[in-house]
Amino acid sequence: MSGKNKLVIFDTTLRDGEQSPGASMTKAEKLRIAKSLEKMKVDVIEAGFAVASQGDFDSVKAIADTVKDSTICSLSRALDKDIDRAAEALAGANSSRIHTFIATSPIHMKYKLQMESEQVVEQAVRAVKRARNYTSDVEFSCEDAGRSEIDFLCRIIEAAIDAGASTINIPDTVGYAIPSQFGDTIKTLLERVPNAGKAIFSVHCHNDLGLAVANSLSAVMNGARQVECTINGLGERAGNASLEEIVMAVRTRKDLFEIQTNVDATHIVPTSRLVSNITGFPVQPNKAIVGANAFAHESGIHQDGILKHRETYEIMSAQDVGWHTNSLVLGKHSGRSAFKNRLEELGIQLETETEINAAFARFKELADKKHEIFDEDLQALVTDAKIPDAVEKFKLVCLSVCSETGVTPKATIILMIDGEEQTATAEGSGPVDATYKAIESIAGSGVNLQLYSVNAITSGTDSQGEVTVRLDLGGRIVNGIGADTDIVIASAKAYIKALNLLSSKPEKQHPQSDV
Ligand code: KIV
Ligand code: ZN
């Protein structure tokens, strides 16, 4: 594949995706996602923003040390300390990239940076040169390019390429662009920047107007050769362009794009599930490619057509993107090594013997309640298991719920808090409400419940229910997920998990905060 015909897929699920309120991930979780992206043959994985916190640094480092087939990238503002920290975290990578950025729109330069345009160019050049001391693969982004002046973009991009940037990224940071206009911007830049031929032009679109994928594809039509995107479209505010939609659009309409990606699309659905599981952001059923209904044909006419000839109503095959009917993998009599093997096949590596034993014990418990255990059950079971680098302040010991027609539901819960058991009973409008009231009468957290949702993990009434809760405490938002064949217990687990996240995860610096 020549450069002209290759579209570089740059995944930023672990960086921009993690900027979605409540989507923060632990190091172990990020590593699992990074391995899945590597298997999918994503070209570049933006693993984080190394300077943001010790946790971010450790995650970027762990991914750089472990993932060898994709280029590993760290974001850094155009500041020496950011670039040095990114380089330190990336030192163990086979192939590393430093991604440095500064805002270029009049509104950002005036109010956020409080800098003159000349100073912005100088700082950009200095940052690119500093990054080049560490790696030959340097990306420069003009933050808020979607609202920047074209003459200024041409000037700063030319200077950044002269300073050694090999990728130039044009972000539509606030999701303001419209496809035809954004495509024109890319075309103009490629025509007007004198040294444009020495760099790959990239786009990074946000979805505030629901146009992130359309804008990215229009940019590709006009010469962009890298797209920054995320699994399930996760990302700041309304999210980023979704990787699965970009990859499958280019592939399905190769007649128009005449371009290829390296991505092995059969890993799309499993990776989407993994990201959804870990972050607690459910995938809407009608989401393109990865939604549960994306390949479901409800109407009789469609079903008849599909049976006669698949292509009457399908433009892609479900198998090509990794859908397969729930495959029965394990049962009550499966042993520890079968269990461990299957987890490995799913790309899940539990790090310690204690973790494997704990997960296996949960598997046995589940197999007693549910005869058939599917891959989806295993994913949930592992996500539900104790996360190694999260502190568990609250632990569920026991829950009993009374729910009967004509009687007010009542829940009694025993929680272990910092090693001590505490019991509470509460009534509520339903068993979940009663349970949450009982938990709160012990925890007294003062949180605000923003979201409560239940999904069946597999089909059948014996399926595990997966509950997601989103809690807000003084502006800090976390998601907790819990799975169980009993949805009231799953609800309690999810709530307790979110409380634990609130009590353990430190704040970190936002990349787009002031320089
Ligand atoms: O949206 C944006 O502008 C970004 C940059 C840091 C690339 O995320
Ligand atoms: Zn962004």
Short mmCIF file of C-alpha atoms and ligand atoms in Angstrom, two decimals:
data_model
loop_
_atom_site.label_atom_id
_atom_site.label_comp_id
_atom_site.label_asym_id
_atom_site.label_seq_id
_atom_site.Cartn_x
_atom_site.Cartn_y
_atom_site.Cartn_z
CA MET A 1 0.00 0.00 0.00
CA SER A 2 1.59 3.30 -0.98
CA GLY A 3 1.28 6.37 1.30
CA LYS A 4 -1.22 7.88 -1.09
CA ASN A 5 -3.54 4.89 -0.84
CA LYS A 6 -3.15 4.23 2.85
CA LEU A 7 -5.29 5.79 5.54
CA VAL A 8 -3.53 5.86 8.92
CA ILE A 9 -5.90 4.98 11.74
CA PHE A 10 -4.98 6.84 14.92
CA ASP A 11 -7.03 5.66 17.88
CA THR A 12 -7.48 8.07 20.77
CA THR A 13 -9.95 6.08 22.89
CA LEU A 14 -7.46 5.99 25.74
CA ARG A 15 -6.81 9.74 25.64
CA ASP A 16 -9.68 11.80 24.16
CA GLY A 17 -12.09 8.93 24.88
CA GLU A 18 -11.07 8.99 28.51
CA GLN A 19 -11.93 12.70 28.62
CA SER A 20 -15.65 11.76 28.51
CA PRO A 21 -16.95 12.51 31.98
CA GLY A 22 -17.01 9.23 33.89
CA ALA A 23 -14.91 7.25 31.40
CA SER A 24 -11.69 7.18 33.39
CA MET A 25 -9.93 3.83 33.22
CA THR A 26 -7.31 2.13 35.33
CA LYS A 27 -3.90 1.15 34.00
CA ALA A 28 -4.92 -2.51 33.74
CA GLU A 29 -8.08 -1.58 31.83
CA LYS A 30 -6.17 0.67 29.43
CA LEU A 31 -3.68 -2.09 28.79
CA ARG A 32 -6.49 -4.50 27.91
CA ILE A 33 -7.95 -2.02 25.44
CA ALA A 34 -4.50 -1.24 23.97
CA LYS A 35 -3.87 -4.96 23.37
CA SER A 36 -7.21 -5.26 21.64
CA LEU A 37 -6.39 -2.25 19.43
CA GLU A 38 -3.03 -3.80 18.60
CA LYS A 39 -4.76 -7.02 17.55
CA MET A 40 -7.06 -4.93 15.39
CA LYS A 41 -3.92 -3.52 13.71
CA VAL A 42 -4.59 0.09 14.54
CA ASP A 43 -1.56 2.10 13.29
CA VAL A 44 -1.22 4.56 16.17
CA ILE A 45 -2.56 4.28 19.71
CA GLU A 46 -2.70 7.54 21.65
CA ALA A 47 -2.19 5.99 25.07
CA GLY A 48 -2.72 9.09 27.19
CA PHE A 49 -1.40 12.45 28.29
CA ALA A 50 1.69 11.48 30.24
CA VAL A 51 2.15 14.72 32.16
CA ALA A 52 -1.45 14.78 33.42
CA SER A 53 -0.89 12.58 36.48
CA GLN A 54 1.32 9.75 37.72
CA GLY A 55 -1.50 7.36 36.73
CA ASP A 56 -1.51 8.63 33.14
CA PHE A 57 2.27 8.40 32.96
CA ASP A 58 2.22 4.82 34.26
CA SER A 59 -0.46 3.81 31.75
CA VAL A 60 1.38 5.29 28.77
CA LYS A 61 4.58 3.61 29.95
CA ALA A 62 2.92 0.23 30.49
CA ILE A 63 1.38 0.35 27.00
CA ALA A 64 4.66 1.52 25.41
CA ASP A 65 6.52 -1.32 27.14
CA THR A 66 3.97 -3.98 26.17
CA VAL A 67 2.33 -3.19 22.84
CA LYS A 68 4.84 -3.70 20.05
CA ASP A 69 2.92 -3.76 16.77
CA SER A 70 1.33 -0.30 16.89
CA THR A 71 3.02 3.07 17.27
CA ILE A 72 2.42 4.39 20.79
CA CYS A 73 1.75 8.07 21.19
CA SER A 74 1.48 10.47 24.11
CA LEU A 75 -0.20 13.85 23.94
CA SER A 76 1.70 16.88 25.23
CA ARG A 77 0.97 20.57 25.21
CA ALA A 78 3.63 22.69 23.51
CA LEU A 79 5.60 22.83 26.74
CA ASP A 80 9.05 21.46 27.54
CA LYS A 81 7.89 19.64 30.67
CA ASP A 82 5.03 17.93 28.80
CA ILE A 83 7.29 16.81 25.96
CA ASP A 84 10.00 15.51 28.30
CA ARG A 85 7.46 13.56 30.33
CA ALA A 86 5.89 12.10 27.17
CA ALA A 87 9.33 10.99 25.94
CA GLU A 88 10.12 9.40 29.30
CA ALA A 89 6.88 7.40 29.28
CA LEU A 90 7.44 6.31 25.67
CA ALA A 91 11.09 5.29 26.10
CA GLY A 92 10.31 1.54 25.98
CA ALA A 93 8.21 1.64 22.80
CA ASN A 94 9.22 -0.08 19.58
CA SER A 95 7.80 2.85 17.69
CA SER A 96 6.84 6.07 19.48
CA ARG A 97 5.18 9.34 18.57
CA ILE A 98 4.99 12.62 20.48
CA HIS A 99 1.83 14.57 19.71
CA THR A 100 2.19 18.21 20.63
CA PHE A 101 -0.45 20.90 20.20
CA ILE A 102 -1.29 24.54 20.70
CA ALA A 103 -4.46 26.51 20.02
CA THR A 104 -4.58 28.54 16.79
CA SER A 105 -8.06 30.12 16.67
CA PRO A 106 -8.40 33.83 17.45
CA ILE A 107 -10.76 33.09 20.36
CA HIS A 108 -8.40 30.55 21.98
CA MET A 109 -5.27 32.64 21.42
CA LYS A 110 -6.88 35.76 22.88
CA TYR A 111 -8.79 34.36 25.85
CA LYS A 112 -7.18 31.04 26.73
CA LEU A 113 -3.53 31.49 25.83
CA GLN A 114 -3.47 35.29 26.00
CA MET A 115 -0.74 35.19 23.38
CA GLU A 116 -0.08 36.97 20.11
CA SER A 117 -0.07 34.81 17.00
CA GLU A 118 3.70 35.30 16.56
CA GLN A 119 4.32 33.87 20.04
CA VAL A 120 2.07 30.90 19.24
CA VAL A 121 4.13 30.08 16.14
CA GLU A 122 7.37 30.37 18.13
CA GLN A 123 6.08 28.07 20.86
CA ALA A 124 4.87 25.52 18.32
CA VAL A 125 8.23 25.45 16.56
CA ARG A 126 10.12 25.13 19.81
CA ALA A 127 7.87 22.25 20.91
CA VAL A 128 8.24 20.34 17.65
CA LYS A 129 12.03 20.75 17.74
CA ARG A 130 12.21 19.57 21.32
CA ALA A 131 10.06 16.52 20.52
CA ARG A 132 12.31 15.73 17.55
CA ASN A 133 15.21 15.28 19.98
CA TYR A 134 13.38 12.20 21.25
CA THR A 135 11.72 10.71 18.17
CA SER A 136 11.53 11.26 14.42
CA ASP A 137 7.76 10.74 14.59
CA VAL A 138 6.30 14.06 15.75
CA GLU A 139 2.70 15.15 15.26
CA PHE A 140 1.66 18.77 15.57
CA SER A 141 -1.99 19.79 16.12
CA CYS A 142 -3.55 23.22 15.64
CA GLU A 143 -6.15 23.08 18.40
CA ASP A 144 -9.50 24.58 17.32
CA ALA A 145 -8.36 24.56 13.69
CA GLY A 146 -12.04 24.36 12.75
CA ARG A 147 -12.39 28.01 13.86
CA SER A 148 -8.90 29.20 12.90
CA GLU A 149 -8.04 31.59 10.07
CA ILE A 150 -6.75 29.81 7.00
CA ASP A 151 -3.80 32.21 6.50
CA PHE A 152 -2.62 31.64 10.04
CA LEU A 153 -3.05 27.88 9.71
CA CYS A 154 -0.88 27.91 6.56
CA ARG A 155 1.79 29.90 8.37
CA ILE A 156 2.00 27.79 11.53
CA ILE A 157 1.80 24.50 9.66
CA GLU A 158 4.63 25.45 7.32
CA ALA A 159 6.75 26.40 10.34
CA ALA A 160 5.88 23.16 12.17
CA ILE A 161 6.84 21.02 9.16
CA ASP A 162 10.11 22.94 8.78
CA ALA A 163 10.78 22.26 12.46
CA GLY A 164 10.37 18.51 11.85
CA ALA A 165 6.71 17.55 12.28
CA SER A 166 5.83 14.59 10.06
CA THR A 167 2.08 14.60 10.81
CA ILE A 168 -0.06 17.73 10.86
CA ASN A 169 -3.38 17.35 12.59
CA ILE A 170 -6.36 19.61 11.91
CA PRO A 171 -8.78 19.22 14.81
CA ASP A 172 -12.34 20.42 14.74
CA THR A 173 -12.10 20.75 18.50
CA VAL A 174 -15.59 22.07 19.14
CA GLY A 175 -17.41 20.13 16.41
CA TYR A 176 -18.27 23.27 14.43
CA ALA A 177 -17.35 22.21 10.91
CA ILE A 178 -19.66 21.17 8.06
CA PRO A 179 -18.44 18.42 5.69
CA SER A 180 -18.06 20.37 2.44
CA GLN A 181 -16.40 23.31 4.19
CA PHE A 182 -14.07 21.08 6.25
CA GLY A 183 -13.06 19.17 3.11
CA ASP A 184 -12.28 22.49 1.42
CA THR A 185 -10.08 23.52 4.34
CA ILE A 186 -7.98 20.37 3.95
CA LYS A 187 -7.74 20.84 0.19
CA THR A 188 -6.70 24.48 0.59
CA LEU A 189 -4.06 23.63 3.19
CA LEU A 190 -2.59 20.91 0.99
CA GLU A 191 -2.47 23.34 -1.94
CA ARG A 192 -1.21 26.38 -0.10
CA VAL A 193 1.31 25.10 2.47
CA PRO A 194 4.54 25.01 0.42
CA ASN A 195 6.08 22.01 2.26
CA ALA A 196 2.77 20.10 2.70
CA GLY A 197 4.21 17.16 0.75
CA LYS A 198 6.63 16.41 3.60
CA ALA A 199 3.86 15.58 6.10
CA ILE A 200 0.75 13.46 6.42
CA PHE A 201 -2.36 15.56 7.02
CA SER A 202 -4.65 14.26 9.72
CA VAL A 203 -8.07 15.20 11.06
CA HIS A 204 -9.58 14.93 14.52
CA CYS A 205 -13.29 15.74 14.55
CA HIS A 206 -15.66 16.15 17.46
CA ASN A 207 -19.29 15.23 17.17
CA ASP A 208 -21.14 18.21 18.66
CA LEU A 209 -23.32 18.54 15.53
CA GLY A 210 -23.30 14.80 14.84
CA LEU A 211 -20.93 15.38 11.90
CA ALA A 212 -17.62 13.99 13.14
CA VAL A 213 -17.57 10.98 10.81
CA ALA A 214 -18.94 12.96 7.84
CA ASN A 215 -16.35 15.71 8.36
CA SER A 216 -13.51 13.17 8.65
CA LEU A 217 -14.59 11.39 5.48
CA SER A 218 -14.89 14.65 3.60
CA ALA A 219 -11.33 15.46 4.72
CA VAL A 220 -10.17 12.06 3.43
CA MET A 221 -11.84 12.76 0.08
CA ASN A 222 -9.78 15.94 -0.02
CA GLY A 223 -6.41 14.46 0.81
CA ALA A 224 -6.22 13.78 4.57
CA ARG A 225 -4.39 10.51 5.15
CA GLN A 226 -4.81 10.03 8.89
CA VAL A 227 -8.04 10.02 10.86
CA GLU A 228 -8.10 10.31 14.63
CA CYS A 229 -11.02 8.39 16.05
CA THR A 230 -12.27 6.37 19.00
CA ILE A 231 -14.04 3.10 19.59
CA ASN A 232 -17.81 3.66 19.87
CA GLY A 233 -17.18 7.37 19.18
CA LEU A 234 -16.26 7.91 22.82
CA GLY A 235 -14.72 11.30 23.62
CA GLU A 236 -15.00 14.74 25.11
CA ARG A 237 -18.64 16.03 25.17
CA ALA A 238 -20.50 14.46 22.20
CA GLY A 239 -17.44 12.37 21.40
CA ASN A 240 -15.09 11.86 18.47
CA ALA A 241 -15.48 10.27 15.06
CA SER A 242 -16.10 6.59 15.62
CA LEU A 243 -13.34 4.27 14.43
CA GLU A 244 -15.69 1.52 13.31
CA GLU A 245 -17.71 3.88 11.11
CA ILE A 246 -14.63 5.43 9.48
CA VAL A 247 -12.99 2.06 8.80
CA MET A 248 -16.13 0.44 7.44
CA ALA A 249 -17.16 3.45 5.34
CA VAL A 250 -13.79 3.53 3.60
CA ARG A 251 -13.84 -0.22 3.15
CA THR A 252 -17.44 -0.57 2.00
CA ARG A 253 -17.14 2.38 -0.40
CA LYS A 254 -13.66 1.65 -1.71
CA ASP A 255 -15.09 2.51 -5.14
CA LEU A 256 -15.20 6.14 -3.94
CA PHE A 257 -12.28 6.37 -1.53
CA GLU A 258 -9.71 4.19 -3.34
CA ILE A 259 -7.90 3.91 -0.07
CA GLN A 260 -7.18 1.20 2.49
CA THR A 261 -6.58 0.88 6.18
CA ASN A 262 -4.55 -1.80 7.96
CA VAL A 263 -7.41 -2.54 10.35
CA ASP A 264 -8.55 -6.13 10.84
CA ALA A 265 -12.26 -5.39 11.09
CA THR A 266 -13.12 -8.71 12.72
CA HIS A 267 -11.83 -7.26 16.00
CA ILE A 268 -14.22 -4.30 15.89
CA VAL A 269 -17.18 -5.77 17.77
CA PRO A 270 -15.15 -7.46 20.53
CA THR A 271 -13.18 -4.23 21.07
CA SER A 272 -16.35 -2.17 21.11
CA ARG A 273 -17.77 -4.48 23.79
CA LEU A 274 -14.58 -4.30 25.80
CA VAL A 275 -14.57 -0.50 25.76
CA SER A 276 -18.24 -0.33 26.64
CA ASN A 277 -17.76 -2.81 29.46
CA ILE A 278 -14.79 -1.04 30.92
CA THR A 279 -16.08 2.51 30.66
CA GLY A 280 -19.72 1.78 31.46
CA PHE A 281 -20.86 3.67 28.36
CA PRO A 282 -23.50 1.42 26.79
CA VAL A 283 -23.66 1.20 22.99
CA GLN A 284 -27.06 2.34 21.71
CA PRO A 285 -28.84 -0.56 19.92
CA ASN A 286 -29.14 1.34 16.63
CA LYS A 287 -25.47 2.45 16.58
CA ALA A 288 -23.90 1.75 13.17
CA ILE A 289 -21.68 -1.35 12.97
CA VAL A 290 -21.54 -2.18 16.69
CA GLY A 291 -25.12 -1.63 17.92
CA ALA A 292 -27.11 -4.75 18.79
CA ASN A 293 -29.58 -3.96 15.98
CA ALA A 294 -26.99 -3.01 13.34
CA PHE A 295 -27.50 -6.31 11.52
CA ALA A 296 -30.93 -7.31 12.85
CA HIS A 297 -33.65 -7.45 10.24
CA GLU A 298 -36.99 -7.06 11.88
CA SER A 299 -39.41 -6.69 9.02
CA GLY A 300 -40.67 -9.74 7.17
CA ILE A 301 -39.88 -8.24 3.76
CA HIS A 302 -36.27 -7.61 4.76
CA GLN A 303 -35.85 -11.07 6.27
CA ASP A 304 -37.23 -12.66 3.12
CA GLY A 305 -34.84 -10.61 0.97
CA ILE A 306 -31.85 -11.45 3.12
CA LEU A 307 -32.62 -15.15 2.99
CA LYS A 308 -32.84 -15.03 -0.83
CA HIS A 309 -29.72 -12.95 -1.28
CA ARG A 310 -27.87 -11.26 1.60
CA GLU A 311 -26.91 -8.18 -0.37
CA THR A 312 -30.54 -7.19 -0.97
CA TYR A 313 -30.49 -5.43 2.39
CA GLU A 314 -26.94 -5.74 3.74
CA ILE A 315 -23.96 -3.70 2.59
CA MET A 316 -21.52 -5.41 4.96
CA SER A 317 -21.51 -8.78 6.60
CA ALA A 318 -21.92 -9.06 10.35
CA GLN A 319 -19.06 -11.59 10.46
CA ASP A 320 -16.67 -9.15 8.78
CA VAL A 321 -16.89 -6.79 11.75
CA GLY A 322 -16.70 -9.52 14.37
CA TRP A 323 -20.33 -10.33 15.07
CA HIS A 324 -21.06 -13.94 15.70
CA THR A 325 -23.99 -15.41 17.53
CA ASN A 326 -23.25 -15.87 21.21
CA SER A 327 -20.80 -18.73 21.22
CA LEU A 328 -21.19 -21.19 24.01
CA VAL A 329 -17.77 -21.38 25.54
CA LEU A 330 -17.81 -22.84 29.00
CA GLY A 331 -20.10 -24.55 31.45
CA LYS A 332 -20.38 -25.78 35.00
CA HIS A 333 -17.80 -28.51 34.50
CA SER A 334 -15.13 -26.45 32.77
CA GLY A 335 -11.85 -26.36 34.62
CA ARG A 336 -9.51 -23.56 35.60
CA SER A 337 -7.21 -23.98 32.62
CA ALA A 338 -10.09 -23.95 30.09
CA PHE A 339 -11.31 -20.81 31.79
CA LYS A 340 -7.85 -19.20 31.68
CA ASN A 341 -7.34 -20.19 28.02
CA ARG A 342 -10.63 -18.70 26.95
CA LEU A 343 -9.82 -15.44 28.74
CA GLU A 344 -6.49 -15.35 26.91
CA GLU A 345 -8.23 -15.95 23.58
CA LEU A 346 -10.43 -12.97 24.41
CA GLY A 347 -7.32 -10.88 25.02
CA ILE A 348 -7.92 -10.74 28.77
CA GLN A 349 -4.81 -11.28 30.81
CA LEU A 350 -5.27 -11.41 34.54
CA GLU A 351 -1.99 -10.48 36.06
CA THR A 352 -1.73 -12.37 39.34
CA GLU A 353 -2.71 -15.86 40.52
CA THR A 354 -4.97 -14.20 43.11
CA GLU A 355 -6.86 -12.39 40.36
CA ILE A 356 -7.24 -15.58 38.31
CA ASN A 357 -8.45 -17.50 41.36
CA ALA A 358 -10.93 -14.75 42.25
CA ALA A 359 -12.27 -14.61 38.68
CA PHE A 360 -12.48 -18.42 38.50
CA ALA A 361 -14.44 -18.52 41.77
CA ARG A 362 -16.89 -15.99 40.29
CA PHE A 363 -17.13 -18.08 37.14
CA LYS A 364 -18.04 -21.18 39.18
CA GLU A 365 -20.63 -19.20 41.11
CA LEU A 366 -22.13 -17.95 37.86
CA ALA A 367 -22.05 -21.40 36.24
CA ASP A 368 -24.13 -22.70 39.15
CA LYS A 369 -26.86 -20.18 38.36
CA LYS A 370 -26.57 -20.14 34.58
CA HIS A 371 -25.82 -23.28 32.59
CA GLU A 372 -24.34 -21.70 29.51
CA ILE A 373 -21.54 -19.19 29.86
CA PHE A 374 -20.85 -17.01 26.82
CA ASP A 375 -17.93 -14.76 25.93
CA GLU A 376 -20.00 -11.74 26.95
CA ASP A 377 -20.48 -13.28 30.41
CA LEU A 378 -16.74 -13.73 30.76
CA GLN A 379 -16.03 -10.14 29.75
CA ALA A 380 -18.52 -8.87 32.32
CA LEU A 381 -17.23 -11.21 34.96
CA VAL A 382 -13.69 -9.95 34.57
CA THR A 383 -14.74 -6.29 34.44
CA ASP A 384 -16.76 -6.95 37.55
CA ALA A 385 -13.79 -8.56 39.30
CA LYS A 386 -11.59 -6.50 41.55
CA ILE A 387 -9.51 -4.03 39.58
CA PRO A 388 -5.90 -4.32 40.81
CA ASP A 389 -5.12 -0.62 41.00
CA ALA A 390 -8.44 0.54 42.44
CA VAL A 391 -8.98 0.78 46.17
CA GLU A 392 -12.12 -0.88 47.54
CA LYS A 393 -13.43 1.18 50.42
CA PHE A 394 -16.91 -0.35 50.32
CA LYS A 395 -17.58 -4.05 49.86
CA LEU A 396 -20.92 -5.78 49.47
CA VAL A 397 -21.28 -8.52 52.07
CA CYS A 398 -24.97 -9.36 51.84
CA LEU A 399 -28.19 -7.99 50.39
CA SER A 400 -31.71 -9.12 51.11
CA VAL A 401 -34.69 -7.57 49.40
CA CYS A 402 -38.38 -7.95 50.01
CA SER A 403 -40.59 -7.18 47.01
CA GLU A 404 -44.23 -8.20 46.98
CA THR A 405 -47.40 -6.88 45.33
CA GLY A 406 -49.11 -4.35 47.56
CA VAL A 407 -46.18 -4.08 49.99
CA THR A 408 -43.55 -1.31 50.08
CA PRO A 409 -40.24 -2.82 48.92
CA LYS A 410 -37.58 -3.06 51.58
CA ALA A 411 -33.85 -3.79 51.39
CA THR A 412 -31.37 -4.76 54.09
CA ILE A 413 -27.74 -4.48 53.20
CA ILE A 414 -24.49 -5.34 54.95
CA LEU A 415 -21.44 -3.45 53.72
CA MET A 416 -17.84 -3.85 54.79
CA ILE A 417 -16.36 -0.38 55.15
CA ASP A 418 -12.64 -0.15 55.83
CA GLY A 419 -12.76 -3.65 57.34
CA GLU A 420 -15.84 -3.10 59.52
CA GLU A 421 -19.34 -4.46 58.82
CA GLN A 422 -22.28 -2.06 58.87
CA THR A 423 -25.95 -2.90 58.31
CA ALA A 424 -28.84 -0.74 57.12
CA THR A 425 -32.45 -1.22 56.11
CA ALA A 426 -34.47 1.12 53.92
CA GLU A 427 -37.74 1.26 52.02
CA GLY A 428 -38.13 2.54 48.50
CA SER A 429 -40.41 2.81 45.51
CA GLY A 430 -38.90 -0.40 44.14
CA PRO A 431 -36.24 -2.92 45.23
CA VAL A 432 -33.41 -0.98 43.54
CA ASP A 433 -34.51 2.32 45.07
CA ALA A 434 -34.71 0.64 48.52
CA THR A 435 -31.23 -0.86 48.02
CA TYR A 436 -29.68 2.47 47.03
CA LYS A 437 -31.31 4.20 49.99
CA ALA A 438 -29.93 1.53 52.32
CA ILE A 439 -26.42 1.93 50.85
CA GLU A 440 -26.62 5.70 51.18
CA SER A 441 -27.80 5.52 54.76
CA ILE A 442 -24.42 3.90 55.49
CA ALA A 443 -22.19 5.69 52.96
CA GLY A 444 -23.75 9.17 53.27
CA SER A 445 -21.85 10.14 50.14
CA GLY A 446 -24.07 13.01 48.97
CA VAL A 447 -23.76 11.85 45.36
CA ASN A 448 -26.20 12.70 42.65
CA LEU A 449 -27.37 9.70 40.56
CA GLN A 450 -27.19 10.83 36.93
CA LEU A 451 -27.85 7.59 35.11
CA TYR A 452 -29.15 4.11 35.89
CA SER A 453 -29.43 1.57 33.10
CA VAL A 454 -29.85 -2.20 32.85
CA ASN A 455 -28.89 -4.35 29.88
CA ALA A 456 -29.18 -8.09 29.39
CA ILE A 457 -25.67 -9.35 28.57
CA THR A 458 -26.87 -12.36 26.58
CA SER A 459 -30.27 -13.65 25.58
CA GLY A 460 -32.65 -15.67 27.76
CA THR A 461 -34.20 -15.00 31.13
CA ASP A 462 -31.21 -16.53 32.89
CA SER A 463 -28.96 -13.86 31.33
CA GLN A 464 -26.84 -11.69 33.56
CA GLY A 465 -28.11 -8.16 33.87
CA GLU A 466 -25.45 -5.53 33.50
CA VAL A 467 -26.19 -2.35 35.39
CA THR A 468 -24.48 0.98 34.78
CA VAL A 469 -24.79 3.86 37.20
CA ARG A 470 -23.31 7.30 36.77
CA LEU A 471 -22.67 9.27 39.95
CA ASP A 472 -21.76 12.93 40.23
CA LEU A 473 -20.05 14.27 43.32
CA GLY A 474 -19.32 17.99 43.14
CA GLY A 475 -18.72 17.84 39.38
CA ARG A 476 -16.62 14.69 39.46
CA ILE A 477 -18.42 12.04 37.44
CA VAL A 478 -17.80 8.30 37.58
CA ASN A 479 -19.48 5.26 36.08
CA GLY A 480 -19.87 2.00 37.97
CA ILE A 481 -20.84 -1.28 36.34
CA GLY A 482 -22.09 -4.45 38.00
CA ALA A 483 -23.24 -7.74 36.54
CA ASP A 484 -25.26 -10.53 38.10
CA THR A 485 -28.11 -12.86 37.21
CA ASP A 486 -30.05 -10.95 39.89
CA ILE A 487 -30.44 -7.37 38.68
CA VAL A 488 -30.94 -5.95 42.17
CA ILE A 489 -27.58 -7.39 43.21
CA ALA A 490 -26.07 -6.12 39.94
CA SER A 491 -27.49 -2.69 40.79
CA ALA A 492 -25.92 -2.75 44.25
CA LYS A 493 -22.55 -3.83 42.79
CA ALA A 494 -22.62 -1.03 40.21
CA TYR A 495 -23.43 1.61 42.82
CA ILE A 496 -20.75 0.36 45.21
CA LYS A 497 -18.20 0.27 42.39
CA ALA A 498 -18.93 3.90 41.55
CA LEU A 499 -18.61 4.88 45.22
CA ASN A 500 -15.23 3.11 45.32
CA LEU A 501 -14.08 4.96 42.22
CA LEU A 502 -15.09 8.26 43.79
CA SER A 503 -13.13 7.48 46.91
CA SER A 504 -10.00 6.28 45.11
CA LYS A 505 -9.26 8.03 41.83
CA PRO A 506 -7.23 11.20 41.93
CA GLU A 507 -8.04 14.18 39.76
CA LYS A 508 -5.74 14.76 36.81
CA GLN A 509 -4.87 17.69 34.64
CA HIS A 510 -6.99 18.26 31.54
CA PRO A 511 -4.84 18.61 28.39
CA GLN A 512 -6.79 21.60 27.10
CA SER A 513 -6.45 23.57 30.33
CA ASP A 514 -4.30 26.72 30.24
CA VAL A 515 -0.71 26.38 29.11
O1 KIV B 1 -9.98 18.18 20.14
C1 KIV B 1 -8.80 18.54 20.12
O2 KIV B 1 -8.45 19.62 19.63
C2 KIV B 1 -7.82 17.66 20.72
C3 KIV B 1 -6.40 18.01 20.46
C4 KIV B 1 -5.59 17.96 21.69
C5 KIV B 1 -5.86 17.16 19.36
O3 KIV B 1 -8.16 16.69 21.34
ZN ZN B 2 -10.25 16.15 20.86
#
